[in-house]
XYZ file of C-alpha atoms in Angstrom:
141
model
C -43.401 14.795 7.919
C -45.010 11.772 6.439
C -41.520 11.920 3.937
C -39.226 11.833 7.865
C -41.146 8.000 8.099
C -40.818 6.509 4.533
C -36.829 7.391 4.530
C -34.403 5.089 5.468
C -32.699 6.270 7.938
C -30.672 2.544 9.040
C -29.782 1.943 5.172
C -28.478 5.709 5.318
C -26.740 5.509 8.364
C -25.047 2.392 7.241
C -24.308 3.755 4.007
C -22.780 6.481 6.658
C -20.789 4.178 8.346
C -18.977 2.369 5.446
C -18.816 5.867 3.293
C -16.826 6.977 6.435
C -14.458 4.662 7.359
C -13.719 4.123 2.983
C -12.327 8.015 3.433
C -10.048 6.997 6.354
C -8.840 4.256 4.229
C -8.471 5.595 1.085
C -6.785 8.164 3.042
C -4.081 5.129 4.117
C -4.468 3.675 0.853
C -2.678 7.306 -0.865
C -0.674 8.653 1.603
C 0.428 3.991 1.052
C 1.528 5.308 -3.190
C 2.219 8.781 -2.752
C 4.776 9.246 0.161
C 5.735 5.122 0.467
C 5.309 3.733 -2.728
C 6.356 7.763 -4.285
C 3.309 7.241 -7.503
C 2.626 10.444 -9.473
C -0.786 11.612 -7.152
C -3.016 11.313 -11.098
C -2.189 8.012 -10.494
C -2.390 7.378 -7.657
C -5.827 9.093 -6.667
C -6.850 6.979 -9.839
C -5.622 3.975 -8.222
C -7.341 4.171 -4.357
C -10.769 5.663 -7.076
C -10.637 1.727 -8.133
C -10.231 -0.372 -5.204
C -12.357 1.608 -2.884
C -14.988 2.026 -5.407
C -14.841 -2.359 -6.093
C -14.428 -2.904 -1.912
C -17.815 -0.168 -1.270
C -19.853 -1.834 -3.472
C -19.606 -5.404 -1.892
C -19.993 -3.595 1.307
C -23.149 -1.481 0.416
C -24.512 -4.256 -1.757
C -24.634 -6.593 1.183
C -24.682 -4.891 4.481
C -25.758 -1.543 3.573
C -29.070 -2.879 1.721
C -30.145 -6.822 2.031
C -28.324 -7.571 -0.917
C -27.058 -11.932 -0.434
C -24.894 -11.914 -3.411
C -23.583 -8.995 -5.652
C -25.072 -8.922 -9.622
C -22.565 -6.979 -12.171
C -25.876 -4.416 -13.117
C -25.601 -3.255 -9.515
C -21.943 -3.560 -9.883
C -21.467 -1.603 -12.909
C -24.483 0.529 -11.422
C -22.167 1.796 -8.733
C -19.282 2.148 -10.803
C -20.923 4.763 -13.262
C -22.693 6.345 -10.082
C -19.488 6.247 -8.476
C -17.271 7.497 -11.341
C -19.852 11.069 -10.578
C -18.209 11.498 -7.495
C -14.892 9.967 -8.093
C -14.579 12.683 -11.117
C -15.365 15.652 -8.454
C -13.278 13.673 -5.973
C -10.146 13.458 -8.095
C -11.099 16.455 -9.981
C -10.444 18.871 -6.052
C -7.889 15.672 -4.985
C -5.294 17.514 -8.047
C -7.002 20.936 -8.488
C -6.121 22.496 -4.811
C -2.625 20.991 -4.871
C -1.420 23.529 -7.333
C -2.558 26.480 -5.040
C 0.187 25.411 -2.556
C -3.136 22.586 -0.419
C -1.575 19.640 1.109
C -2.830 17.205 -1.549
C -4.968 15.011 1.832
C -6.332 17.787 2.976
C -7.278 18.299 -0.738
C -8.441 14.985 -0.858
C -10.652 15.848 2.155
C -12.385 18.471 0.270
C -12.688 16.829 -3.442
C -15.234 13.847 -0.258
C -16.988 17.042 0.984
C -17.994 17.861 -3.013
C -19.204 14.540 -3.804
C -20.431 12.945 -0.836
C -24.441 14.918 -2.126
C -23.977 13.217 -5.757
C -23.331 9.755 -4.460
C -26.024 10.198 -2.238
C -28.771 10.737 -4.330
C -26.830 8.159 -6.700
C -26.475 5.440 -4.663
C -30.064 5.243 -3.135
C -32.967 7.185 -6.102
C -30.673 4.957 -9.207
C -28.496 1.775 -7.590
C -29.866 -0.059 -5.556
C -33.176 2.317 -5.562
C -36.556 1.429 -2.931
C -34.279 -1.385 -1.821
C -33.374 0.025 1.755
C -37.125 -0.212 2.231
C -37.601 -4.156 1.590
C -34.360 -4.946 3.142
C -34.345 -8.795 4.582
C -34.685 -9.782 7.412
C -36.207 -7.377 10.471
C -36.922 -4.356 7.363
C -35.180 -0.715 7.592
C -37.469 0.276 10.640
C -34.368 2.588 11.037
């Protein structure tokens, strides 16, 4: 049961809040690109993914993990870690519509498939240990 006390609950909660907010925002961006601007789905998913990766990094770095300023190294690490999750998401989001699944549902399924990979890479590589050393107030979650 000691491992339960070591889990950075506050950071995990904030990470999920950011993720869910960007899931909803990403769906909106994807809808804009596909239905309003009429971009091809592969291009729309690629651009939507890149936009959300950069914005999520900035929010995660500051609000979730407590860094006063972003760094190029963490941005690079987050981008590399996100590439794996994005590849999973992109593949599912572009494969399922070929089998008759609506592209927004396919995007949702892709998100579900990539979440565990993203959480592990974020907490154990990009910001490893940082959740336990948060600035003011700690992470006592």
